mmCIF file of C-alpha atoms in Angstrom:
data_model
loop_
_atom_site.group_PDB
_atom_site.id
_atom_site.type_symbol
_atom_site.label_atom_id
_atom_site.label_comp_id
_atom_site.label_asym_id
_atom_site.label_seq_id
_atom_site.Cartn_x
_atom_site.Cartn_y
_atom_site.Cartn_z
ATOM 1 C CA ASP A 1 217.561 68.882 105.996
ATOM 2 C CA THR A 2 215.524 66.897 103.439
ATOM 3 C CA GLY A 3 218.549 65.504 101.648
ATOM 4 C CA VAL A 4 217.600 66.750 98.177
ATOM 5 C CA SER A 5 220.235 69.096 96.810
ATOM 6 C CA GLN A 6 220.100 71.425 93.848
ATOM 7 C CA ASP A 7 222.813 73.307 92.019
ATOM 8 C CA PRO A 8 223.199 76.155 91.424
ATOM 9 C CA ARG A 9 221.050 77.898 94.002
ATOM 10 C CA HIS A 10 220.921 81.042 91.917
ATOM 11 C CA LYS A 11 221.418 81.637 88.216
ATOM 12 C CA ILE A 12 221.360 84.927 86.366
ATOM 13 C CA THR A 13 221.467 84.717 82.612
ATOM 14 C CA LYS A 14 220.792 86.825 79.579
ATOM 15 C CA ARG A 15 217.829 86.224 77.337
ATOM 16 C CA GLY A 16 218.596 83.677 74.661
ATOM 17 C CA GLN A 17 221.188 81.752 76.657
ATOM 18 C CA ASN A 18 220.821 78.096 77.634
ATOM 19 C CA VAL A 19 220.852 77.080 81.286
ATOM 20 C CA THR A 20 221.107 73.706 83.006
ATOM 21 C CA PHE A 21 220.173 72.882 86.570
ATOM 22 C CA ARG A 22 221.111 69.796 88.524
ATOM 23 C CA CYS A 23 219.188 67.899 91.178
ATOM 24 C CA ASP A 24 220.516 65.160 93.451
ATOM 25 C CA PRO A 25 217.652 63.300 95.125
ATOM 26 C CA ILE A 26 217.644 61.439 98.426
ATOM 27 C CA SER A 27 219.774 58.431 97.641
ATOM 28 C CA GLU A 28 217.216 55.623 97.961
ATOM 29 C CA HIS A 29 214.401 57.517 96.252
ATOM 30 C CA ASN A 30 213.320 56.182 92.891
ATOM 31 C CA ARG A 31 211.124 59.078 91.817
ATOM 32 C CA LEU A 32 212.306 62.546 90.919
ATOM 33 C CA TYR A 33 210.113 65.525 90.053
ATOM 34 C CA TRP A 34 210.691 68.973 88.622
ATOM 35 C CA TYR A 35 208.476 71.961 89.397
ATOM 36 C CA ARG A 36 208.438 75.639 88.632
ATOM 37 C CA GLN A 37 207.220 78.196 91.144
ATOM 38 C CA THR A 38 206.538 81.853 90.483
ATOM 39 C CA LEU A 39 205.829 84.501 93.072
ATOM 40 C CA GLY A 40 202.503 84.085 94.804
ATOM 41 C CA GLN A 41 201.788 80.713 93.237
ATOM 42 C CA GLY A 42 202.194 77.134 94.309
ATOM 43 C CA PRO A 43 204.678 74.857 92.569
ATOM 44 C CA GLU A 44 203.674 73.881 89.034
ATOM 45 C CA PHE A 45 204.464 70.315 88.010
ATOM 46 C CA LEU A 46 206.755 69.995 84.960
ATOM 47 C CA THR A 47 207.921 66.404 84.660
ATOM 48 C CA TYR A 48 208.899 63.333 86.627
ATOM 49 C CA PHE A 49 211.092 60.240 86.441
ATOM 50 C CA GLN A 50 210.801 56.813 87.905
ATOM 51 C CA ASN A 51 214.374 55.591 88.003
ATOM 52 C CA GLU A 52 215.774 56.632 84.612
ATOM 53 C CA ALA A 53 212.447 56.610 82.766
ATOM 54 C CA GLN A 54 210.715 59.916 82.153
ATOM 55 C CA LEU A 55 207.086 58.962 82.665
ATOM 56 C CA GLU A 56 205.444 62.327 82.209
ATOM 57 C CA LYS A 57 206.658 65.217 80.140
ATOM 58 C CA SER A 58 203.559 66.652 78.584
ATOM 59 C CA ARG A 59 203.471 69.330 81.244
ATOM 60 C CA LEU A 60 206.847 70.767 80.292
ATOM 61 C CA LEU A 61 206.189 74.363 79.448
ATOM 62 C CA SER A 62 207.543 74.313 75.900
ATOM 63 C CA ASP A 63 209.949 72.400 73.698
ATOM 64 C CA ARG A 64 212.707 74.632 75.066
ATOM 65 C CA PHE A 65 212.490 72.639 78.300
ATOM 66 C CA SER A 66 214.019 69.195 78.613
ATOM 67 C CA ALA A 67 215.044 66.952 81.466
ATOM 68 C CA GLU A 68 217.195 63.875 81.847
ATOM 69 C CA ARG A 69 217.995 61.347 84.498
ATOM 70 C CA PRO A 70 220.459 59.125 82.664
ATOM 71 C CA LYS A 71 221.453 56.717 85.430
ATOM 72 C CA GLY A 72 218.417 56.961 87.621
ATOM 73 C CA SER A 73 220.209 59.065 90.194
ATOM 74 C CA PHE A 74 220.749 62.805 89.610
ATOM 75 C CA SER A 75 218.716 64.727 87.079
ATOM 76 C CA THR A 76 219.248 67.805 84.946
ATOM 77 C CA LEU A 77 216.721 70.320 83.679
ATOM 78 C CA GLU A 78 217.760 72.365 80.678
ATOM 79 C CA ILE A 79 216.099 75.465 79.333
ATOM 80 C CA GLN A 80 217.202 76.540 75.878
ATOM 81 C CA ARG A 81 216.944 80.067 74.504
ATOM 82 C CA THR A 82 215.779 81.463 77.818
ATOM 83 C CA GLU A 83 213.094 84.136 77.922
ATOM 84 C CA GLN A 84 212.318 86.659 80.628
ATOM 85 C CA GLY A 85 209.152 84.730 81.419
ATOM 86 C CA ASP A 86 211.290 81.762 82.456
ATOM 87 C CA SER A 87 212.417 83.661 85.553
ATOM 88 C CA ALA A 88 211.185 81.598 88.477
ATOM 89 C CA MET A 89 212.223 79.176 91.175
ATOM 90 C CA TYR A 90 212.833 75.680 89.823
ATOM 91 C CA LEU A 91 212.233 73.044 92.455
ATOM 92 C CA CYS A 92 213.213 69.407 92.460
ATOM 93 C CA ALA A 93 211.579 66.800 94.668
ATOM 94 C CA SER A 94 212.109 63.103 95.223
ATOM 95 C CA SER A 95 210.085 60.284 96.705
ATOM 96 C CA LEU A 96 210.173 56.591 97.425
ATOM 97 C CA ALA A 97 206.982 55.450 95.775
ATOM 98 C CA ARG A 98 206.148 52.240 97.551
ATOM 99 C CA ARG A 99 202.448 52.902 97.247
ATOM 100 C CA PRO A 100 200.976 55.525 94.963
ATOM 101 C CA SER A 101 198.594 56.867 97.546
ATOM 102 C CA THR A 102 201.386 57.587 99.985
ATOM 103 C CA ASP A 103 203.918 59.126 97.629
ATOM 104 C CA THR A 104 205.396 61.812 99.851
ATOM 105 C CA GLN A 105 207.660 64.200 98.034
ATOM 106 C CA TYR A 106 210.638 65.899 99.628
ATOM 107 C CA PHE A 107 211.799 69.118 98.045
ATOM 108 C CA GLY A 108 215.221 70.554 97.461
ATOM 109 C CA PRO A 109 216.040 74.219 98.143
ATOM 110 C CA GLY A 110 215.447 75.196 94.527
ATOM 111 C CA THR A 111 217.343 77.073 91.851
ATOM 112 C CA ARG A 112 216.262 80.672 91.403
ATOM 113 C CA LEU A 113 216.579 81.704 87.768
ATOM 114 C CA THR A 114 216.650 85.325 86.691
ATOM 115 C CA VAL A 115 216.614 86.046 82.967
ATOM 116 C CA LEU A 116 217.683 89.574 82.086
ATOM 117 C CA ARG B 1 187.853 76.707 87.805
ATOM 118 C CA LYS B 2 191.319 76.074 89.223
ATOM 119 C CA GLU B 3 192.175 72.484 90.022
ATOM 120 C CA VAL B 4 193.067 73.322 93.609
ATOM 121 C CA GLU B 5 191.687 76.470 95.180
ATOM 122 C CA GLN B 6 192.675 78.091 98.416
ATOM 123 C CA ASP B 7 191.837 81.366 100.101
ATOM 124 C CA PRO B 8 195.098 83.299 99.637
ATOM 125 C CA GLY B 9 194.671 85.219 102.882
ATOM 126 C CA PRO B 10 196.593 86.709 104.463
ATOM 127 C CA PHE B 11 195.341 85.472 107.783
ATOM 128 C CA ASN B 12 196.663 87.629 110.613
ATOM 129 C CA VAL B 13 195.977 86.087 114.003
ATOM 130 C CA PRO B 14 197.256 86.605 117.547
ATOM 131 C CA GLU B 15 199.303 83.988 119.331
ATOM 132 C CA GLY B 16 197.124 81.330 120.841
ATOM 133 C CA ALA B 17 194.333 81.723 118.307
ATOM 134 C CA THR B 18 192.736 78.888 116.376
ATOM 135 C CA VAL B 19 192.775 79.288 112.612
ATOM 136 C CA ALA B 20 191.285 77.167 109.853
ATOM 137 C CA PHE B 21 192.217 76.940 106.190
ATOM 138 C CA ASN B 22 190.037 75.508 103.475
ATOM 139 C CA CYS B 23 190.843 74.011 100.130
ATOM 140 C CA THR B 24 188.666 72.686 97.313
ATOM 141 C CA TYR B 25 189.704 70.500 94.412
ATOM 142 C CA SER B 26 188.027 69.842 91.097
ATOM 143 C CA ASN B 27 189.166 66.353 90.098
ATOM 144 C CA SER B 28 186.962 63.756 91.752
ATOM 145 C CA ALA B 29 189.476 61.025 90.858
ATOM 146 C CA SER B 30 192.117 62.562 93.120
ATOM 147 C CA GLN B 31 193.818 59.906 95.151
ATOM 148 C CA SER B 32 195.715 61.470 98.006
ATOM 149 C CA PHE B 33 195.942 64.769 99.746
ATOM 150 C CA PHE B 34 198.520 66.707 101.690
ATOM 151 C CA TRP B 35 199.243 69.953 103.430
ATOM 152 C CA TYR B 36 202.680 71.437 102.872
ATOM 153 C CA ARG B 37 204.202 74.409 104.627
ATOM 154 C CA GLN B 38 206.438 76.901 102.851
ATOM 155 C CA ASP B 39 208.452 79.567 104.597
ATOM 156 C CA CYS B 40 209.455 82.688 102.718
ATOM 157 C CA ARG B 41 212.085 81.890 100.068
ATOM 158 C CA LYS B 42 212.322 78.287 101.226
ATOM 159 C CA GLU B 43 211.194 74.994 99.729
ATOM 160 C CA PRO B 44 207.840 73.419 100.586
ATOM 161 C CA LYS B 45 207.948 70.899 103.422
ATOM 162 C CA LEU B 46 205.369 68.245 104.169
ATOM 163 C CA LEU B 47 203.218 69.168 107.131
ATOM 164 C CA MET B 48 200.828 66.245 107.069
ATOM 165 C CA SER B 49 198.954 63.859 104.860
ATOM 166 C CA VAL B 50 195.165 64.043 104.879
ATOM 167 C CA TYR B 51 193.128 60.890 105.352
ATOM 168 C CA SER B 52 189.445 60.290 104.834
ATOM 169 C CA SER B 53 188.968 59.593 108.519
ATOM 170 C CA GLY B 54 190.643 62.852 109.470
ATOM 171 C CA ASN B 55 193.940 62.996 111.276
ATOM 172 C CA GLU B 56 195.608 64.988 113.978
ATOM 173 C CA ASP B 57 199.243 65.786 114.670
ATOM 174 C CA GLY B 58 199.666 67.816 117.818
ATOM 175 C CA ARG B 59 198.058 71.202 117.285
ATOM 176 C CA PHE B 60 197.252 70.430 113.657
ATOM 177 C CA THR B 61 194.114 68.660 112.430
ATOM 178 C CA ALA B 62 193.400 67.834 108.809
ATOM 179 C CA GLN B 63 190.105 66.681 107.376
ATOM 180 C CA LEU B 64 188.950 65.449 104.003
ATOM 181 C CA ASN B 65 185.446 65.428 102.599
ATOM 182 C CA ARG B 66 185.526 63.501 99.330
ATOM 183 C CA ALA B 67 181.855 64.076 98.591
ATOM 184 C CA SER B 68 182.310 67.833 98.726
ATOM 185 C CA GLN B 69 185.892 67.691 97.381
ATOM 186 C CA TYR B 70 187.040 69.752 100.298
ATOM 187 C CA ILE B 71 190.100 69.642 102.562
ATOM 188 C CA SER B 72 190.703 71.602 105.713
ATOM 189 C CA LEU B 73 193.553 72.341 108.095
ATOM 190 C CA LEU B 74 192.965 73.527 111.644
ATOM 191 C CA ILE B 75 195.753 74.998 113.734
ATOM 192 C CA ARG B 76 195.100 75.360 117.441
ATOM 193 C CA ASP B 77 197.044 77.502 119.892
ATOM 194 C CA SER B 78 198.936 79.303 117.123
ATOM 195 C CA LYS B 79 202.622 80.000 117.651
ATOM 196 C CA LEU B 80 204.749 82.718 116.102
ATOM 197 C CA SER B 81 206.659 79.944 114.343
ATOM 198 C CA ASP B 82 203.495 78.858 112.534
ATOM 199 C CA SER B 83 203.782 81.955 110.326
ATOM 200 C CA ALA B 84 204.214 80.608 106.790
ATOM 201 C CA THR B 85 202.310 79.832 103.617
ATOM 202 C CA TYR B 86 200.239 76.650 103.750
ATOM 203 C CA LEU B 87 199.889 74.772 100.478
ATOM 204 C CA CYS B 88 197.054 72.374 99.778
ATOM 205 C CA VAL B 89 198.223 69.522 97.542
ATOM 206 C CA VAL B 90 196.195 66.981 95.622
ATOM 207 C CA ASN B 91 197.667 63.888 93.995
ATOM 208 C CA ILE B 92 195.660 63.368 90.808
ATOM 209 C CA ASN B 93 196.874 60.028 89.522
ATOM 210 C CA ASN B 94 199.941 58.736 91.263
ATOM 211 C CA ASN B 95 202.360 61.048 89.532
ATOM 212 C CA ASP B 96 200.721 64.405 89.246
ATOM 213 C CA MET B 97 200.717 66.584 92.310
ATOM 214 C CA ARG B 98 198.668 69.739 91.964
ATOM 215 C CA PHE B 99 199.397 72.536 94.374
ATOM 216 C CA GLY B 100 197.131 75.324 95.428
ATOM 217 C CA ALA B 101 198.513 78.840 95.416
ATOM 218 C CA GLY B 102 198.779 78.751 99.193
ATOM 219 C CA THR B 103 197.267 80.525 102.170
ATOM 220 C CA ARG B 104 199.507 82.939 103.976
ATOM 221 C CA LEU B 105 199.399 82.966 107.774
ATOM 222 C CA THR B 106 200.980 85.537 110.062
ATOM 223 C CA VAL B 107 200.829 84.926 113.798
ATOM 224 C CA LYS B 108 201.441 88.074 115.812
ATOM 225 C CA PRO B 109 202.496 88.440 119.434
#
């Protein structure tokens, strides 16, 4: 058990609806990452936070995607106006970045999104 | 060229076999390197970090060749429980982890 939790584990929605996923990192970890993974591919980096600051968001897939980490603890990832191509596993990871070269990320179980 | 390339496999090997996976990366400024393991429909889990001097953890040996931008993972005495997808991961600049698509391994009795 890595300690990172994600909710919900599965989400089925209709095209055009908004969805929000939550991630609770390992409690002492200051970094939190969001990834998307499609079948047969490795995780694709989307964005990350150090404490409450979002330090990288240029890799978010479109302006329909947004993420927050308001108090530096849990984070949410929102997808607006979902499309069928958004169907994927959304993974959250956290790390305690003492030294950049040893930033080991621990993943949560993921939220599987299906857009009908 | 993909940033991190792996042979997708699948590798089908008998128990007890030795198997090696290779990975190449394109960004010469990459800072750190890892192998993750991912079981079917599960999250990736860190298997081991990869150091320039090479490192070993039990039956697993990882090596890095910065000049050739090449990473390898060797598994000796394969077990049925080693069956999984092995992801090569490259940390580009302290916040950007790039994953390969993974190499699938099946160990058969």
